mmCIF file of C-alpha atoms in Angstrom:
data_model
loop_
_atom_site.group_PDB
_atom_site.id
_atom_site.type_symbol
_atom_site.label_atom_id
_atom_site.label_comp_id
_atom_site.label_asym_id
_atom_site.label_seq_id
_atom_site.Cartn_x
_atom_site.Cartn_y
_atom_site.Cartn_z
ATOM 1 C CA MET A 29 0.074 0.003 -0.038
ATOM 2 C CA ARG A 30 1.354 3.538 -0.923
ATOM 3 C CA ILE A 31 0.334 6.062 1.696
ATOM 4 C CA VAL A 32 0.751 9.842 2.284
ATOM 5 C CA LEU A 33 0.255 11.065 5.850
ATOM 6 C CA VAL A 34 -0.692 14.705 6.358
ATOM 7 C CA GLY A 35 -1.618 16.825 9.261
ATOM 8 C CA PRO A 36 -0.541 19.836 11.370
ATOM 9 C CA PRO A 37 2.519 19.908 13.678
ATOM 10 C CA GLY A 38 1.392 18.095 16.908
ATOM 11 C CA ALA A 39 -0.983 15.712 15.229
ATOM 12 C CA GLY A 40 1.218 12.843 15.974
ATOM 13 C CA LYS A 41 2.277 12.048 12.283
ATOM 14 C CA GLY A 42 5.768 10.871 13.128
ATOM 15 C CA THR A 43 4.476 8.332 15.754
ATOM 16 C CA GLN A 44 1.572 7.200 13.825
ATOM 17 C CA ALA A 45 3.710 6.809 10.672
ATOM 18 C CA LYS A 46 5.815 4.311 12.343
ATOM 19 C CA ILE A 47 3.250 2.323 14.026
ATOM 20 C CA ILE A 48 1.153 2.068 10.783
ATOM 21 C CA ALA A 49 4.034 1.313 8.587
ATOM 22 C CA GLY A 50 5.154 -1.253 11.039
ATOM 23 C CA ARG A 51 1.701 -3.046 11.042
ATOM 24 C CA LEU A 52 1.706 -2.953 7.186
ATOM 25 C CA ALA A 53 5.273 -4.204 6.897
ATOM 26 C CA ILE A 54 6.154 -1.191 4.647
ATOM 27 C CA PRO A 55 8.850 1.564 5.164
ATOM 28 C CA ALA A 56 7.963 4.838 6.831
ATOM 29 C CA ILE A 57 9.810 7.689 4.978
ATOM 30 C CA SER A 58 10.103 10.997 6.356
ATOM 31 C CA THR A 59 11.794 13.963 4.649
ATOM 32 C CA GLY A 60 14.032 14.261 7.670
ATOM 33 C CA ASP A 61 15.326 10.938 7.306
ATOM 34 C CA ILE A 62 15.899 11.440 3.598
ATOM 35 C CA PHE A 63 17.778 14.653 4.381
ATOM 36 C CA ARG A 64 19.966 13.062 6.967
ATOM 37 C CA ALA A 65 20.674 10.180 4.812
ATOM 38 C CA ASN A 66 21.810 12.220 1.869
ATOM 39 C CA VAL A 67 23.798 14.628 3.868
ATOM 40 C CA GLY A 68 25.345 11.994 5.897
ATOM 41 C CA ALA A 69 26.368 9.922 2.703
ATOM 42 C CA GLY A 70 27.608 13.048 0.975
ATOM 43 C CA THR A 71 25.312 12.641 -2.099
ATOM 44 C CA PRO A 72 25.398 15.316 -4.755
ATOM 45 C CA LEU A 73 21.834 16.324 -3.611
ATOM 46 C CA GLY A 74 22.907 16.041 -0.115
ATOM 47 C CA LEU A 75 25.798 18.340 -0.490
ATOM 48 C CA GLU A 76 23.638 20.786 -2.276
ATOM 49 C CA ALA A 77 21.051 20.706 0.397
ATOM 50 C CA LYS A 78 23.567 21.096 3.094
ATOM 51 C CA GLY A 79 24.918 24.214 1.339
ATOM 52 C CA TYR A 80 21.555 25.847 1.758
ATOM 53 C CA MET A 81 20.923 24.642 5.361
ATOM 54 C CA ASP A 82 24.438 25.928 6.377
ATOM 55 C CA LYS A 83 23.337 29.347 5.273
ATOM 56 C CA GLY A 84 20.063 29.075 7.216
ATOM 57 C CA LEU A 85 18.269 29.019 3.886
ATOM 58 C CA LEU A 86 15.248 26.838 2.901
ATOM 59 C CA VAL A 87 16.241 23.813 0.588
ATOM 60 C CA PRO A 88 14.551 24.378 -2.832
ATOM 61 C CA ASP A 89 11.624 22.213 -3.782
ATOM 62 C CA SER A 90 13.800 20.698 -6.714
ATOM 63 C CA ILE A 91 16.319 19.235 -4.261
ATOM 64 C CA THR A 92 13.685 17.812 -1.966
ATOM 65 C CA ILE A 93 11.627 16.283 -4.817
ATOM 66 C CA GLY A 94 15.004 14.824 -6.229
ATOM 67 C CA MET A 95 15.801 13.076 -3.000
ATOM 68 C CA VAL A 96 12.185 11.774 -2.778
ATOM 69 C CA ARG A 97 12.636 10.428 -6.320
ATOM 70 C CA ASP A 98 15.792 8.607 -5.580
ATOM 71 C CA ARG A 99 14.341 7.188 -2.262
ATOM 72 C CA LEU A 100 11.072 5.915 -3.954
ATOM 73 C CA ALA A 101 13.295 4.078 -6.575
ATOM 74 C CA ASP A 102 15.009 1.899 -3.850
ATOM 75 C CA PRO A 103 14.096 -1.757 -3.714
ATOM 76 C CA ASP A 104 12.550 -1.808 -0.222
ATOM 77 C CA VAL A 105 9.667 0.387 -1.336
ATOM 78 C CA ALA A 106 8.498 -1.873 -4.282
ATOM 79 C CA GLY A 107 5.785 -3.207 -1.992
ATOM 80 C CA GLY A 108 4.505 0.061 -0.624
ATOM 81 C CA PHE A 109 5.596 2.953 1.537
ATOM 82 C CA LEU A 110 4.295 5.506 3.967
ATOM 83 C CA LEU A 111 5.317 9.187 3.287
ATOM 84 C CA ASP A 112 5.527 11.599 6.180
ATOM 85 C CA GLY A 113 6.299 15.235 5.474
ATOM 86 C CA PHE A 114 6.103 15.116 1.714
ATOM 87 C CA PRO A 115 4.394 16.632 -0.106
ATOM 88 C CA ARG A 116 4.143 19.946 1.668
ATOM 89 C CA ASN A 117 2.391 21.872 -1.016
ATOM 90 C CA VAL A 118 0.301 21.352 -4.203
ATOM 91 C CA ALA A 119 3.340 21.653 -6.532
ATOM 92 C CA GLN A 120 5.135 18.922 -4.463
ATOM 93 C CA ALA A 121 1.888 16.734 -4.642
ATOM 94 C CA GLU A 122 1.906 17.032 -8.479
ATOM 95 C CA GLU A 123 5.477 16.250 -8.649
ATOM 96 C CA LEU A 124 4.867 13.187 -6.479
ATOM 97 C CA GLU A 125 2.208 11.951 -8.703
ATOM 98 C CA SER A 126 4.600 12.281 -11.799
ATOM 99 C CA ILE A 127 7.326 10.420 -9.948
ATOM 100 C CA LEU A 128 4.887 7.626 -9.203
ATOM 101 C CA VAL A 129 3.676 7.479 -12.821
ATOM 102 C CA GLY A 130 7.277 7.198 -13.809
ATOM 103 C CA LEU A 131 7.562 4.222 -11.561
ATOM 104 C CA GLY A 132 4.537 2.610 -12.887
ATOM 105 C CA THR A 133 2.374 2.970 -9.700
ATOM 106 C CA LYS A 134 0.149 5.450 -7.767
ATOM 107 C CA LEU A 135 -0.938 6.644 -4.411
ATOM 108 C CA ASP A 136 -3.698 4.338 -2.569
ATOM 109 C CA VAL A 137 -4.785 6.730 0.018
ATOM 110 C CA VAL A 138 -3.857 10.049 1.780
ATOM 111 C CA LEU A 139 -4.491 9.979 5.581
ATOM 112 C CA GLU A 140 -5.329 13.279 7.067
ATOM 113 C CA LEU A 141 -4.803 13.527 10.782
ATOM 114 C CA VAL A 142 -7.225 16.179 12.220
ATOM 115 C CA VAL A 143 -6.742 17.797 15.447
ATOM 116 C CA ASP A 144 -8.091 20.958 17.143
ATOM 117 C CA ASN A 145 -5.571 23.839 17.064
ATOM 118 C CA ASP A 146 -5.924 24.382 20.923
ATOM 119 C CA GLU A 147 -5.046 20.786 21.476
ATOM 120 C CA VAL A 148 -1.975 21.215 19.205
ATOM 121 C CA VAL A 149 -0.868 24.155 21.338
ATOM 122 C CA LYS A 150 -1.476 22.024 24.461
ATOM 123 C CA ARG A 151 0.621 19.068 23.163
ATOM 124 C CA ILE A 152 3.436 21.086 21.855
ATOM 125 C CA ALA A 153 3.729 24.005 24.436
ATOM 126 C CA GLY A 154 3.458 21.613 27.338
ATOM 127 C CA ARG A 155 6.731 19.720 26.279
ATOM 128 C CA ARG A 156 9.790 19.835 28.409
ATOM 129 C CA LEU A 157 13.250 18.477 27.242
ATOM 130 C CA CYS A 158 16.258 17.634 29.288
ATOM 131 C CA ARG A 159 19.058 19.939 28.831
ATOM 132 C CA ASN A 160 21.455 16.944 29.148
ATOM 133 C CA ASP A 161 19.728 14.731 26.742
ATOM 134 C CA SER A 162 16.959 15.942 24.350
ATOM 135 C CA THR A 163 15.604 12.389 23.993
ATOM 136 C CA HIS A 164 14.477 12.625 27.705
ATOM 137 C CA ILE A 165 10.973 14.410 27.049
ATOM 138 C CA PHE A 166 8.414 15.136 29.522
ATOM 139 C CA HIS A 167 5.109 17.055 29.520
ATOM 140 C CA VAL A 168 3.362 19.433 32.075
ATOM 141 C CA ASP A 169 -0.011 17.536 31.609
ATOM 142 C CA PHE A 170 0.517 14.259 30.146
ATOM 143 C CA GLN A 171 4.025 13.017 31.594
ATOM 144 C CA GLN A 172 4.932 15.005 34.467
ATOM 145 C CA PRO A 173 8.454 14.429 36.074
ATOM 146 C CA LYS A 174 8.584 13.248 39.608
ATOM 147 C CA VAL A 175 10.094 16.517 40.553
ATOM 148 C CA PRO A 176 9.100 19.530 38.744
ATOM 149 C CA GLY A 177 11.576 20.838 36.388
ATOM 150 C CA VAL A 178 13.996 17.962 36.981
ATOM 151 C CA CYS A 179 14.653 14.990 34.475
ATOM 152 C CA ASP A 180 13.636 11.699 35.958
ATOM 153 C CA VAL A 181 16.410 9.851 34.047
ATOM 154 C CA CYS A 182 19.475 12.044 34.743
ATOM 155 C CA GLY A 183 18.490 14.820 36.976
ATOM 156 C CA GLY A 184 19.173 17.377 34.284
ATOM 157 C CA GLU A 185 17.303 20.658 34.141
ATOM 158 C CA LEU A 186 14.083 20.509 32.047
ATOM 159 C CA TYR A 187 13.325 23.493 29.725
ATOM 160 C CA GLN A 188 10.973 24.589 26.927
ATOM 161 C CA ARG A 189 12.369 24.923 23.414
ATOM 162 C CA ASP A 190 11.624 28.204 21.652
ATOM 163 C CA ASP A 191 9.890 26.321 19.001
ATOM 164 C CA ASP A 192 7.525 24.882 21.497
ATOM 165 C CA LYS A 193 6.326 28.306 22.872
ATOM 166 C CA GLU A 194 2.726 29.032 22.255
ATOM 167 C CA GLU A 195 3.301 31.953 20.032
ATOM 168 C CA THR A 196 5.666 29.936 17.806
ATOM 169 C CA VAL A 197 3.244 26.988 17.667
ATOM 170 C CA ARG A 198 0.405 29.077 16.465
ATOM 171 C CA GLU A 199 2.630 30.626 13.737
ATOM 172 C CA ARG A 200 3.621 27.193 12.713
ATOM 173 C CA LEU A 201 -0.115 26.316 12.467
ATOM 174 C CA ALA A 202 -0.784 29.425 10.383
ATOM 175 C CA VAL A 203 2.050 28.239 8.129
ATOM 176 C CA TYR A 204 0.628 24.890 7.752
ATOM 177 C CA GLU A 205 -2.954 26.298 6.944
ATOM 178 C CA ARG A 206 -1.336 28.580 4.318
ATOM 179 C CA GLU A 207 1.017 26.140 2.534
ATOM 180 C CA THR A 208 0.261 22.657 3.367
ATOM 181 C CA ALA A 209 -3.493 22.396 4.085
ATOM 182 C CA PRO A 210 -4.477 23.046 0.400
ATOM 183 C CA ILE A 211 -3.006 19.650 -0.569
ATOM 184 C CA VAL A 212 -5.994 18.253 1.388
ATOM 185 C CA GLY A 213 -8.316 19.743 -1.221
ATOM 186 C CA PHE A 214 -5.973 18.478 -4.022
ATOM 187 C CA TYR A 215 -6.170 14.911 -2.795
ATOM 188 C CA ALA A 216 -9.919 15.023 -1.908
ATOM 189 C CA GLU A 217 -10.595 15.908 -5.627
ATOM 190 C CA HIS A 218 -8.557 12.906 -6.532
ATOM 191 C CA GLY A 219 -10.759 10.742 -4.402
ATOM 192 C CA LEU A 220 -7.694 9.789 -2.183
ATOM 193 C CA LEU A 221 -8.475 11.512 1.132
ATOM 194 C CA SER A 222 -9.319 9.768 4.314
ATOM 195 C CA THR A 223 -9.899 12.042 7.313
ATOM 196 C CA ILE A 224 -8.867 10.527 10.653
ATOM 197 C CA ASP A 225 -9.748 12.078 13.955
ATOM 198 C CA ALA A 226 -6.533 12.433 15.865
ATOM 199 C CA MET A 227 -8.055 13.325 19.266
ATOM 200 C CA GLY A 228 -7.739 10.544 21.827
ATOM 201 C CA SER A 229 -5.233 8.082 22.842
ATOM 202 C CA LEU A 230 -2.467 6.792 20.662
ATOM 203 C CA ASP A 231 -4.004 3.400 20.142
ATOM 204 C CA GLU A 232 -7.377 4.893 19.439
ATOM 205 C CA VAL A 233 -6.062 7.154 16.558
ATOM 206 C CA THR A 234 -3.993 4.129 15.211
ATOM 207 C CA GLU A 235 -7.100 1.908 15.123
ATOM 208 C CA ARG A 236 -9.088 4.545 13.265
ATOM 209 C CA ALA A 237 -6.304 4.956 10.748
ATOM 210 C CA LEU A 238 -6.067 1.217 10.158
ATOM 211 C CA ALA A 239 -9.810 1.015 9.829
ATOM 212 C CA ALA A 240 -9.800 3.579 7.143
ATOM 213 C CA LEU A 241 -6.966 1.795 5.327
ATOM 214 C CA ALA A 242 -9.033 -1.505 5.441
ATOM 215 C CA ASP A 243 -11.810 0.253 3.646
ATOM 216 C CA ARG A 244 -9.593 1.135 0.741
#
């Protein structure tokens, strides 16, 4: 099965992508993973992308699309894939369609994770990371540390990233609505869209997504 996963920041795309892909035995492919692989391997596209990133500039669509094209040509995606983080706009959606035509295949479904903006703000703005190890993550509501402001694992100080502050989260949501949300209409017109309520527990959202896939 060939799936695209879309939704606003804080909707749980990364987590759901791994779970759903695992259940379906297909690779979960994120643009972040693709970028890291290309930059780490020093591929021509990776070096080109690094040049932009080192200058604090956005990587052009042409480079991102090239990396996605190369990744989708790999043998492990012959039986399907789940794309997370691509496409981000209608132009990229059209390019993805072209890439898949060139590979002799097409998308099966686009899963849209839908979550209330206030819930997104609550999820992201409540996160606290350990200064010693950013993989130690807590939450002021959902996963409180035993001692306020102190990491349970190593005793490090917990802090809120600037990107997680409410005003920043709301700006990210505005950017999503402006740039990425239009692809929802694009895929709805193509009859590929399945909308998933992303409110509730992790398992509940996963089961809703799998049920939607079973209907395809």
